[in-house]
């Protein structure tokens, strides 16, 4: 890092009518420096980043000074800003699939950034795009690939390539690793760090993940309710927080293992739980057809799940962990009978689930429910909460009366810490954490024996994540529930699971009690997952 001041923000304010999203924010950034902008959802982090870029909604009021290399960006016209964005300032957004054009080849998308700022022929722009993709580790990826053909980590690298194609002096990355597994996250963080150091850029990393800030940033600024409450060197803030809000973030980020006393490193694998298995999966195979490359020869299918077996016992929480592409979600969809498997069996409460039909299938479906990563995506935005939570009642042989349905919905809402009066509201009126509570209420309403969670807390900030995990633990104990918890976040799995299955390339490579797996991982893949997990400094 050198001492050349690249960016200076003085008294930045963003308001929507009488509501102030950002209040009098001041910060600075030097070339070659990484600043972590940290806070929970709604703290004003993203609005601060968008305010610096002048990418706010039309109804937002912006004031203050954003000085870059001596020039005030707030005073620039929109035409002048168009010349600066992409050339001098690049931005990486949280969800690359939303930032990329799904119908446009990735080479053309990166080349478009080049042609907007340089008057060069198309072939030269594509050469620059090839170089940008090479710089972010996508040397083997063809320029003619479409975004949907790429993994999440590859899409994020393409988004970074677009942002750095013109070698900007300032890069703003808004939650660039939130939905990525730990191995891909580690690769993206190393890439960002490498770009900053080799190109002498300044990077503002917007995140709620304090462990990521500890690993990557030089300094940190902590935001709460639109204001910066603390900023300074990362080690000082994480080891000696001065503000109560920072201390609360740190406590929430340090999820405690479910088992307080670690097992000995040489502990033998534990025997299966003595309680009966409520869910038993035996030899599941899930294949997907591939594009045919020849008229004469068929292409072997992609085997996403290759003979996987696992069990969930009464009152037990089982974690299923692995990186993106390991087959976790394909396995879960097969278990839930949402996709047809090509082999294997699933037993639920001692009965065959995959082969069930008619009334038997309806009865068994009531016994297993699911909570997905994005509740808003699984809700009809026009339905009230009453209708959303009551939707599973169609599984009942004798659906309840309207009065009974209202009573059970109200009870489910109260079980997850919401109010019965919330039943008449729409999903858009709730925060992300509240929407996830509604999804949990919908899963509870049929009184299931097992609930499957697919990355259910991966998009939540540390404070909301802690609340949701505490809620799930309390519900499991009070209602005698069993959970199958699918996640790429090892810290979450360690905090909630009794036993763990580790999945790689469609197969289970390790299983055992949670603390035994974390204390003494036997498989090299498990060891690599644990090593790649960002860690907070010990205070």
Coordinates of C-alpha atoms in Angstrom, one line a residue:
X1 CA 0.0 0.0 0.0
X2 CA 1.2 3.5 -0.8
X3 CA 0.1 6.7 0.8
X4 CA -1.5 8.3 -2.3
X5 CA -5.0 9.2 -1.3
X6 CA -7.3 7.8 -4.0
X7 CA -10.8 8.4 -2.6
X8 CA -12.2 10.8 0.0
X9 CA -15.8 10.7 1.1
X10 CA -16.9 13.7 3.3
X11 CA -20.4 14.0 4.8
X12 CA -22.2 11.6 2.4
X13 CA -26.0 11.5 2.9
X14 CA -28.6 9.4 1.1
X15 CA -32.2 10.0 1.9
X16 CA -35.6 8.7 0.6
X17 CA -38.0 11.4 1.7
X18 CA -37.8 11.7 5.4
X19 CA -35.9 8.4 5.8
X20 CA -32.1 8.6 5.8
X21 CA -30.3 5.5 4.6
X22 CA -26.8 7.0 4.9
X23 CA -26.0 9.8 7.4
X24 CA -22.9 11.9 7.3
X25 CA -20.5 9.1 6.2
X26 CA -16.9 10.1 5.9
X27 CA -14.1 7.7 4.9
X28 CA -10.9 7.6 2.8
X29 CA -9.0 5.1 0.7
X30 CA -5.4 5.0 -0.5
X31 CA -4.1 3.3 -3.7
X32 CA -3.2 -0.3 -3.0
X33 CA -5.4 -0.4 0.1
X34 CA -8.4 -2.6 1.0
X35 CA -11.2 -1.1 3.1
X36 CA -13.8 -3.4 4.6
X37 CA -17.2 -1.7 4.9
X38 CA -19.0 -3.9 7.5
X39 CA -22.5 -4.0 9.0
X40 CA -25.7 -6.0 9.2
X41 CA -28.5 -5.8 6.6
X42 CA -30.0 -2.4 6.5
X43 CA -27.0 -0.7 8.0
X44 CA -26.4 1.4 4.8
X45 CA -23.3 -0.4 3.4
X46 CA -24.7 -0.9 -0.1
X47 CA -26.3 2.5 -0.2
X48 CA -23.0 4.1 0.6
X49 CA -21.3 2.1 -2.2
X50 CA -24.1 3.1 -4.7
X51 CA -23.9 6.7 -3.5
X52 CA -20.1 6.8 -4.3
X53 CA -20.9 5.4 -7.8
X54 CA -23.9 7.7 -8.2
X55 CA -26.1 4.6 -9.0
X56 CA -28.9 5.4 -6.6
X57 CA -32.6 5.1 -7.4
X58 CA -34.2 8.2 -8.9
X59 CA -36.1 9.0 -5.8
X60 CA -32.9 9.1 -3.7
X61 CA -31.5 12.5 -2.5
X62 CA -27.7 12.5 -2.4
X63 CA -25.5 15.1 -0.8
X64 CA -21.9 15.4 0.4
X65 CA -18.5 15.2 -1.3
X66 CA -17.0 12.2 -3.1
X67 CA -13.6 13.2 -4.2
X68 CA -11.5 10.9 -6.4
X69 CA -8.1 12.1 -7.3
X70 CA -9.1 15.6 -6.5
X71 CA -12.4 15.6 -8.5
X72 CA -15.8 15.7 -6.9
X73 CA -18.0 12.9 -8.4
X74 CA -21.1 14.4 -6.9
X75 CA -20.6 17.5 -9.0
X76 CA -20.2 15.6 -12.3
X77 CA -22.9 15.4 -14.9
X78 CA -24.4 12.0 -15.8
X79 CA -22.4 12.1 -19.1
X80 CA -19.2 12.7 -17.3
X81 CA -20.0 9.9 -14.9
X82 CA -20.6 7.5 -17.7
X83 CA -17.0 8.1 -18.8
X84 CA -15.7 7.5 -15.3
X85 CA -17.7 4.3 -14.4
X86 CA -15.9 1.3 -15.8
X87 CA -12.8 3.2 -16.7
X88 CA -11.8 4.8 -13.4
X89 CA -14.2 3.0 -11.0
X90 CA -15.4 -0.6 -11.3
X91 CA -18.1 -2.3 -9.4
X92 CA -18.7 -6.0 -8.6
X93 CA -22.3 -6.7 -7.5
X94 CA -23.5 -9.4 -5.1
X95 CA -25.4 -11.6 -7.5
X96 CA -23.4 -12.0 -10.8
X97 CA -26.3 -13.8 -12.6
X98 CA -28.4 -10.5 -12.1
X99 CA -25.5 -8.4 -13.4
X100 CA -24.8 -10.5 -16.5
X101 CA -26.9 -10.6 -19.6
X102 CA -28.2 -14.2 -19.7
X103 CA -28.5 -14.1 -23.6
X104 CA -25.1 -12.6 -24.3
X105 CA -21.8 -14.5 -24.5
X106 CA -19.4 -13.7 -21.7
X107 CA -16.7 -12.5 -24.2
X108 CA -19.1 -10.0 -25.7
X109 CA -20.1 -8.7 -22.2
X110 CA -16.5 -8.1 -21.2
X111 CA -15.6 -6.6 -24.6
X112 CA -18.6 -4.3 -24.3
X113 CA -16.9 -2.6 -21.3
X114 CA -13.8 -2.1 -23.4
X115 CA -15.6 -0.7 -26.4
X116 CA -17.6 1.8 -24.3
X117 CA -14.4 3.5 -23.2
X118 CA -12.0 2.9 -26.1
X119 CA -12.6 3.5 -29.8
X120 CA -11.2 0.1 -30.9
X121 CA -12.3 -2.5 -33.4
X122 CA -14.3 -5.4 -32.3
X123 CA -11.5 -7.9 -32.6
X124 CA -9.2 -5.8 -30.4
X125 CA -11.9 -5.5 -27.8
X126 CA -12.3 -9.2 -27.8
X127 CA -8.5 -9.6 -27.3
X128 CA -8.8 -7.3 -24.3
X129 CA -11.7 -9.4 -23.0
X130 CA -9.7 -12.5 -23.4
X131 CA -6.8 -11.0 -21.4
X132 CA -9.2 -9.8 -18.7
X133 CA -10.7 -13.3 -18.4
X134 CA -7.2 -14.8 -18.3
X135 CA -6.3 -12.3 -15.5
X136 CA -9.1 -13.6 -13.3
X137 CA -8.2 -17.3 -13.8
X138 CA -10.5 -18.2 -16.6
X139 CA -7.8 -19.1 -19.2
X140 CA -9.6 -22.2 -20.4
X141 CA -13.1 -20.7 -20.7
X142 CA -14.3 -19.9 -24.2
X143 CA -15.5 -16.4 -25.0
X144 CA -18.7 -18.0 -26.5
X145 CA -20.0 -19.4 -23.2
X146 CA -23.3 -18.1 -21.8
X147 CA -23.7 -17.3 -18.1
X148 CA -26.0 -20.2 -17.3
X149 CA -23.3 -22.6 -18.5
X150 CA -20.9 -21.4 -15.7
X151 CA -20.6 -22.2 -12.0
X152 CA -21.3 -19.5 -9.4
X153 CA -17.6 -19.0 -8.9
X154 CA -17.0 -18.7 -12.7
X155 CA -19.8 -16.2 -13.0
X156 CA -18.3 -14.1 -10.2
X157 CA -14.9 -14.1 -12.0
X158 CA -16.6 -12.9 -15.2
X159 CA -18.2 -10.1 -13.2
X160 CA -14.8 -9.2 -11.8
X161 CA -13.2 -9.4 -15.3
X162 CA -15.8 -6.8 -16.5
X163 CA -15.1 -4.6 -13.6
X164 CA -11.3 -4.6 -14.0
X165 CA -11.0 -4.8 -17.8
X166 CA -10.1 -1.1 -18.0
X167 CA -7.7 -1.3 -15.0
X168 CA -9.8 1.1 -12.9
X169 CA -8.1 2.9 -10.0
X170 CA -11.0 2.1 -7.6
X171 CA -12.9 -1.2 -7.3
X172 CA -16.1 -1.6 -5.2
X173 CA -17.1 -5.1 -4.5
X174 CA -20.6 -5.6 -2.9
X175 CA -20.8 -8.9 -1.0
X176 CA -18.9 -10.7 -3.8
X177 CA -18.6 -14.0 -2.0
X178 CA -21.9 -14.3 0.0
X179 CA -23.4 -17.2 -1.9
X180 CA -20.1 -19.0 -2.7
X181 CA -18.7 -22.1 -1.0
X182 CA -15.6 -21.7 1.1
X183 CA -13.1 -23.0 -1.5
X184 CA -14.5 -20.8 -4.2
X185 CA -14.7 -17.9 -1.8
X186 CA -11.1 -18.3 -0.9
X187 CA -10.2 -18.3 -4.6
X188 CA -12.2 -15.1 -5.2
X189 CA -10.7 -13.3 -2.2
X190 CA -7.2 -14.2 -3.2
X191 CA -7.9 -13.0 -6.7
X192 CA -9.2 -9.6 -5.4
X193 CA -6.2 -9.2 -3.2
X194 CA -3.9 -10.1 -6.1
X195 CA -5.5 -7.5 -8.4
X196 CA -5.3 -4.8 -5.7
X197 CA -1.6 -5.4 -5.0
X198 CA -0.4 -5.9 -8.5
X199 CA -2.4 -3.0 -10.1
X200 CA -2.1 -0.7 -7.1
X201 CA -5.9 -0.2 -7.1
X202 CA -8.0 0.7 -4.1
X203 CA -10.7 -1.8 -3.0
X204 CA -13.9 -1.1 -0.9
X205 CA -15.2 -4.5 0.2
X206 CA -18.8 -4.3 1.3
X207 CA -19.7 -7.3 3.4
X208 CA -21.4 -8.6 6.6
X209 CA -18.7 -11.3 7.0
X210 CA -16.2 -10.1 9.6
X211 CA -14.0 -13.2 9.0
X212 CA -13.6 -12.2 5.3
X213 CA -12.6 -8.7 6.4
X214 CA -10.1 -10.2 8.9
X215 CA -8.6 -12.2 6.1
X216 CA -8.5 -9.5 3.3
X217 CA -8.8 -5.9 4.5
X218 CA -6.2 -3.4 5.8
X219 CA -8.8 -1.2 7.5
X220 CA -12.4 -1.5 8.4
X221 CA -15.4 0.9 8.8
X222 CA -18.4 -0.5 10.8
X223 CA -21.8 0.9 9.8
X224 CA -25.0 0.9 11.9
X225 CA -28.3 2.5 11.0
X226 CA -26.7 4.5 8.2
X227 CA -23.7 5.8 10.2
X228 CA -20.1 4.8 10.6
X229 CA -19.8 4.0 14.3
X230 CA -16.2 2.8 14.3
X231 CA -13.3 2.6 11.8
X232 CA -9.6 1.9 11.9
X233 CA -7.0 -0.9 11.4
X234 CA -8.7 -4.3 11.1
X235 CA -6.7 -5.9 14.0
X236 CA -7.6 -3.0 16.3
X237 CA -11.4 -3.3 15.5
X238 CA -11.6 -7.0 15.6
X239 CA -9.5 -7.5 18.7
X240 CA -10.4 -4.4 20.6
X241 CA -13.8 -3.2 19.5
X242 CA -14.8 0.1 21.0
X243 CA -18.5 0.3 20.0
X244 CA -21.1 -2.0 21.4
X245 CA -22.5 -2.7 17.9
X246 CA -19.1 -4.0 16.7
X247 CA -18.9 -6.2 19.7
X248 CA -22.3 -7.6 18.9
X249 CA -21.3 -8.4 15.3
X250 CA -18.2 -10.2 16.6
X251 CA -20.2 -12.3 19.1
X252 CA -22.7 -13.2 16.4
X253 CA -19.9 -14.1 13.9
X254 CA -18.3 -16.5 16.4
X255 CA -20.9 -19.2 16.3
X256 CA -20.3 -21.7 19.1
X257 CA -20.2 -25.4 18.2
X258 CA -23.3 -27.4 19.2
X259 CA -21.2 -29.7 21.3
X260 CA -19.4 -27.6 24.0
X261 CA -16.7 -30.1 24.8
X262 CA -14.6 -31.2 21.8
X263 CA -14.0 -34.9 21.3
X264 CA -10.4 -36.2 21.6
X265 CA -8.5 -36.1 18.4
X266 CA -8.1 -39.9 18.4
X267 CA -11.8 -40.6 19.1
X268 CA -13.2 -43.5 17.3
X269 CA -16.2 -43.0 15.0
X270 CA -19.4 -42.9 17.1
X271 CA -22.1 -45.5 16.8
X272 CA -25.3 -44.4 15.0
X273 CA -27.8 -42.7 17.2
X274 CA -30.0 -45.0 19.3
X275 CA -33.2 -43.2 18.3
X276 CA -35.1 -44.6 15.2
X277 CA -34.3 -43.2 11.7
X278 CA -37.1 -40.9 10.5
X279 CA -35.4 -40.5 7.1
X280 CA -33.2 -43.1 5.5
X281 CA -31.5 -42.7 2.1
X282 CA -29.9 -45.7 0.5
X283 CA -27.8 -45.7 -2.7
X284 CA -29.4 -42.6 -4.4
X285 CA -28.3 -42.0 -7.9
X286 CA -29.1 -38.8 -9.8
X287 CA -28.1 -38.4 -13.4
X288 CA -28.6 -35.5 -15.9
X289 CA -28.4 -36.0 -19.7
X290 CA -25.7 -34.2 -21.6
X291 CA -25.8 -32.6 -25.0
X292 CA -25.3 -35.2 -27.7
X293 CA -22.1 -34.6 -29.7
X294 CA -22.6 -37.3 -32.3
X295 CA -25.4 -38.8 -34.4
X296 CA -23.9 -42.3 -33.9
X297 CA -22.8 -42.3 -30.3
X298 CA -24.7 -41.2 -27.2
X299 CA -23.0 -39.0 -24.6
X300 CA -22.8 -40.5 -21.1
X301 CA -25.0 -38.7 -18.5
X302 CA -23.6 -36.4 -15.9
X303 CA -23.7 -38.3 -12.6
X304 CA -24.4 -35.6 -10.0
X305 CA -25.2 -38.1 -7.1
X306 CA -23.4 -41.4 -7.2
X307 CA -24.9 -44.0 -4.8
X308 CA -25.3 -41.8 -1.7
X309 CA -26.6 -43.1 1.6
X310 CA -27.4 -41.2 4.8
X311 CA -29.8 -41.2 7.7
X312 CA -31.5 -38.7 10.0
X313 CA -32.7 -40.0 13.3
X314 CA -35.5 -38.7 15.6
X315 CA -34.6 -35.4 17.3
X316 CA -31.3 -35.2 15.3
X317 CA -29.8 -32.4 13.1
X318 CA -27.7 -33.8 10.3
X319 CA -25.5 -31.5 8.3
X320 CA -24.6 -32.1 4.6
X321 CA -21.7 -30.0 3.5
X322 CA -19.6 -29.6 0.3
X323 CA -18.6 -27.0 -2.3
X324 CA -20.7 -25.9 -5.2
X325 CA -21.2 -28.7 -7.7
X326 CA -20.6 -31.4 -5.1
X327 CA -24.2 -32.7 -5.6
X328 CA -25.8 -31.5 -2.4
X329 CA -28.8 -29.8 -3.9
X330 CA -29.3 -32.5 -6.5
X331 CA -29.4 -35.1 -3.7
X332 CA -31.9 -33.0 -1.7
X333 CA -34.2 -32.6 -4.7
X334 CA -34.1 -36.4 -5.1
X335 CA -34.8 -37.0 -1.5
X336 CA -37.8 -34.6 -1.6
X337 CA -39.0 -36.4 -4.7
X338 CA -38.9 -33.1 -6.6
X339 CA -36.7 -34.8 -9.2
X340 CA -36.7 -38.4 -10.3
X341 CA -33.7 -40.4 -9.2
X342 CA -32.1 -43.1 -11.4
X343 CA -31.5 -45.5 -8.5
X344 CA -31.8 -46.0 -4.8
X345 CA -34.5 -45.7 -2.1
X346 CA -35.7 -43.2 0.4
X347 CA -37.6 -44.3 3.5
X348 CA -39.6 -41.8 5.5
X349 CA -41.0 -42.9 8.9
X350 CA -40.3 -46.5 7.9
X351 CA -42.2 -46.3 4.6
X352 CA -41.0 -46.1 1.0
X353 CA -41.2 -42.5 0.0
X354 CA -40.0 -42.4 -3.6
X355 CA -42.4 -45.2 -4.7
X356 CA -45.4 -43.8 -2.9
X357 CA -48.5 -42.6 -4.8
X358 CA -51.9 -41.1 -4.2
X359 CA -53.0 -40.7 -0.6
X360 CA -49.8 -42.4 0.7
X361 CA -47.6 -39.9 -1.0
X362 CA -49.7 -37.0 0.3
X363 CA -49.5 -38.3 3.8
X364 CA -45.8 -38.8 3.7
X365 CA -45.2 -35.4 2.0
X366 CA -46.8 -33.8 5.1
X367 CA -44.0 -35.4 7.2
X368 CA -41.1 -33.8 5.3
X369 CA -41.0 -30.1 4.5
X370 CA -38.3 -27.8 3.0
X371 CA -37.0 -24.3 3.6
X372 CA -35.0 -22.9 0.7
X373 CA -32.2 -20.3 0.4
X374 CA -34.3 -17.5 -1.0
X375 CA -37.8 -17.4 0.6
X376 CA -38.8 -14.4 -1.5
X377 CA -38.2 -16.5 -4.7
X378 CA -40.4 -19.3 -3.3
X379 CA -43.3 -17.0 -2.3
X380 CA -46.0 -15.6 -4.6
X381 CA -45.4 -11.9 -4.0
X382 CA -49.2 -11.2 -4.4
X383 CA -50.2 -13.6 -1.7
X384 CA -50.7 -12.7 1.9
X385 CA -48.7 -14.4 4.6
X386 CA -52.0 -16.2 5.6
X387 CA -52.3 -17.8 2.2
X388 CA -48.5 -18.6 1.9
X389 CA -48.3 -20.4 5.2
X390 CA -51.6 -22.1 4.7
X391 CA -50.7 -23.4 1.2
X392 CA -49.5 -26.9 2.5
X393 CA -52.9 -27.6 3.9
X394 CA -53.8 -29.1 0.5
X395 CA -51.7 -32.1 1.6
X396 CA -54.1 -32.9 4.4
X397 CA -56.7 -35.6 3.8
X398 CA -59.3 -33.4 5.5
X399 CA -58.3 -29.8 5.0
X400 CA -59.2 -27.6 8.0
X401 CA -62.0 -25.1 8.1
X402 CA -61.2 -21.5 7.4
X403 CA -61.3 -20.7 11.1
X404 CA -59.0 -23.6 12.0
X405 CA -56.7 -22.6 9.1
X406 CA -56.4 -19.1 10.6
X407 CA -55.7 -20.5 14.0
X408 CA -53.0 -22.8 12.8
X409 CA -51.3 -20.1 10.7
X410 CA -51.4 -17.7 13.7
X411 CA -49.8 -20.5 15.9
X412 CA -47.1 -21.1 13.3
X413 CA -46.3 -17.4 13.1
X414 CA -46.0 -17.2 16.9
X415 CA -43.8 -20.2 17.0
X416 CA -41.2 -18.4 14.8
X417 CA -41.3 -15.2 16.8
X418 CA -43.7 -13.2 14.6
X419 CA -47.2 -11.9 15.3
X420 CA -50.6 -13.4 14.3
X421 CA -51.4 -10.0 12.9
X422 CA -48.6 -10.4 10.3
X423 CA -50.8 -12.9 8.5
X424 CA -52.5 -10.2 6.5
X425 CA -49.3 -8.6 5.2
X426 CA -47.4 -9.2 1.9
X427 CA -43.9 -10.7 1.7
X428 CA -42.4 -7.4 0.4
X429 CA -43.3 -5.8 3.7
X430 CA -40.8 -8.0 5.7
X431 CA -37.0 -8.0 6.0
X432 CA -34.9 -10.9 4.7
X433 CA -34.7 -12.5 8.2
X434 CA -38.5 -12.1 8.7
X435 CA -39.2 -13.7 5.4
X436 CA -37.0 -16.7 6.3
X437 CA -39.1 -17.0 9.5
X438 CA -42.2 -17.1 7.4
X439 CA -40.7 -19.9 5.3
X440 CA -40.0 -21.8 8.5
X441 CA -43.6 -21.2 9.7
X442 CA -44.9 -22.6 6.4
X443 CA -42.7 -25.7 6.9
X444 CA -44.1 -26.2 10.4
X445 CA -47.7 -25.8 9.7
X446 CA -48.2 -29.5 8.6
X447 CA -46.4 -30.7 11.8
X448 CA -43.6 -32.6 9.9
X449 CA -41.2 -35.1 11.3
X450 CA -38.3 -33.8 9.2
X451 CA -37.4 -30.3 7.8
X452 CA -34.8 -30.0 5.1
X453 CA -32.9 -26.7 4.9
X454 CA -31.1 -25.8 1.6
X455 CA -28.6 -23.0 2.3
X456 CA -31.3 -21.4 4.4
X457 CA -29.1 -18.9 6.2
X458 CA -26.3 -18.3 3.6
X459 CA -27.6 -15.0 2.4
X460 CA -28.3 -13.6 5.9
X461 CA -26.0 -11.2 7.8
X462 CA -24.4 -12.5 11.0
X463 CA -26.9 -11.0 13.4
X464 CA -30.0 -12.4 11.6
X465 CA -28.2 -15.7 11.0
X466 CA -27.6 -16.1 14.7
X467 CA -31.3 -15.3 15.4
X468 CA -32.5 -17.9 12.9
X469 CA -30.1 -20.6 14.1
X470 CA -31.2 -20.0 17.7
X471 CA -34.8 -20.2 16.6
X472 CA -34.2 -23.5 14.8
X473 CA -32.4 -25.0 17.8
X474 CA -35.3 -23.9 20.1
X475 CA -38.0 -25.3 17.7
X476 CA -36.1 -28.6 17.4
X477 CA -36.0 -29.1 21.1
X478 CA -39.6 -28.0 21.8
X479 CA -41.3 -29.7 18.9
X480 CA -39.0 -32.8 18.7
X481 CA -38.1 -32.0 15.1
X482 CA -35.4 -33.6 13.0
X483 CA -33.4 -31.5 10.5
X484 CA -31.4 -32.2 7.4
X485 CA -29.3 -29.0 7.0
X486 CA -27.6 -28.5 3.6
X487 CA -25.0 -25.8 3.5
X488 CA -21.5 -24.8 2.2
X489 CA -20.9 -22.8 5.4
X490 CA -18.9 -25.0 7.7
X491 CA -19.2 -22.6 10.6
X492 CA -23.0 -22.9 10.4
X493 CA -22.9 -26.6 10.1
X494 CA -20.6 -26.9 13.1
X495 CA -23.0 -24.7 15.2
X496 CA -26.2 -26.6 14.5
X497 CA -25.4 -30.2 13.5
X498 CA -25.1 -33.3 15.6
X499 CA -23.6 -35.4 12.8
X500 CA -22.1 -34.3 9.4
X501 CA -21.8 -35.9 6.0
X502 CA -19.2 -34.4 3.7
X503 CA -20.0 -34.6 -0.1
X504 CA -17.5 -34.3 -3.0
X505 CA -18.2 -35.0 -6.6
X506 CA -21.5 -36.8 -5.9
X507 CA -20.2 -39.1 -3.2
X508 CA -20.0 -39.0 0.6
X509 CA -16.3 -38.9 1.5
X510 CA -16.6 -38.5 5.3
X511 CA -19.2 -38.7 8.0
X512 CA -19.3 -38.6 11.8
X513 CA -20.2 -36.5 14.8
X514 CA -19.7 -32.8 14.1
X515 CA -17.0 -32.1 16.6
X516 CA -15.0 -35.3 15.6
X517 CA -15.1 -34.3 12.0
X518 CA -13.9 -30.7 12.7
X519 CA -11.4 -31.7 15.3
X520 CA -9.8 -34.5 13.3
X521 CA -10.9 -34.6 9.7
X522 CA -9.8 -37.8 8.0
X523 CA -10.4 -37.1 4.3
X524 CA -8.1 -34.6 2.4
X525 CA -11.2 -32.9 1.0
X526 CA -12.7 -32.2 4.4
X527 CA -9.3 -30.9 5.5
X528 CA -9.2 -28.5 2.5
X529 CA -12.8 -27.2 3.3
X530 CA -11.8 -26.5 6.9
X531 CA -8.5 -24.8 5.9
X532 CA -10.3 -22.6 3.4
X533 CA -12.8 -21.2 5.9
X534 CA -12.0 -17.6 6.9
X535 CA -11.3 -17.2 10.6
X536 CA -11.6 -14.3 13.0
X537 CA -8.6 -13.5 15.1
X538 CA -8.4 -14.8 18.6
X539 CA -9.0 -12.0 21.1

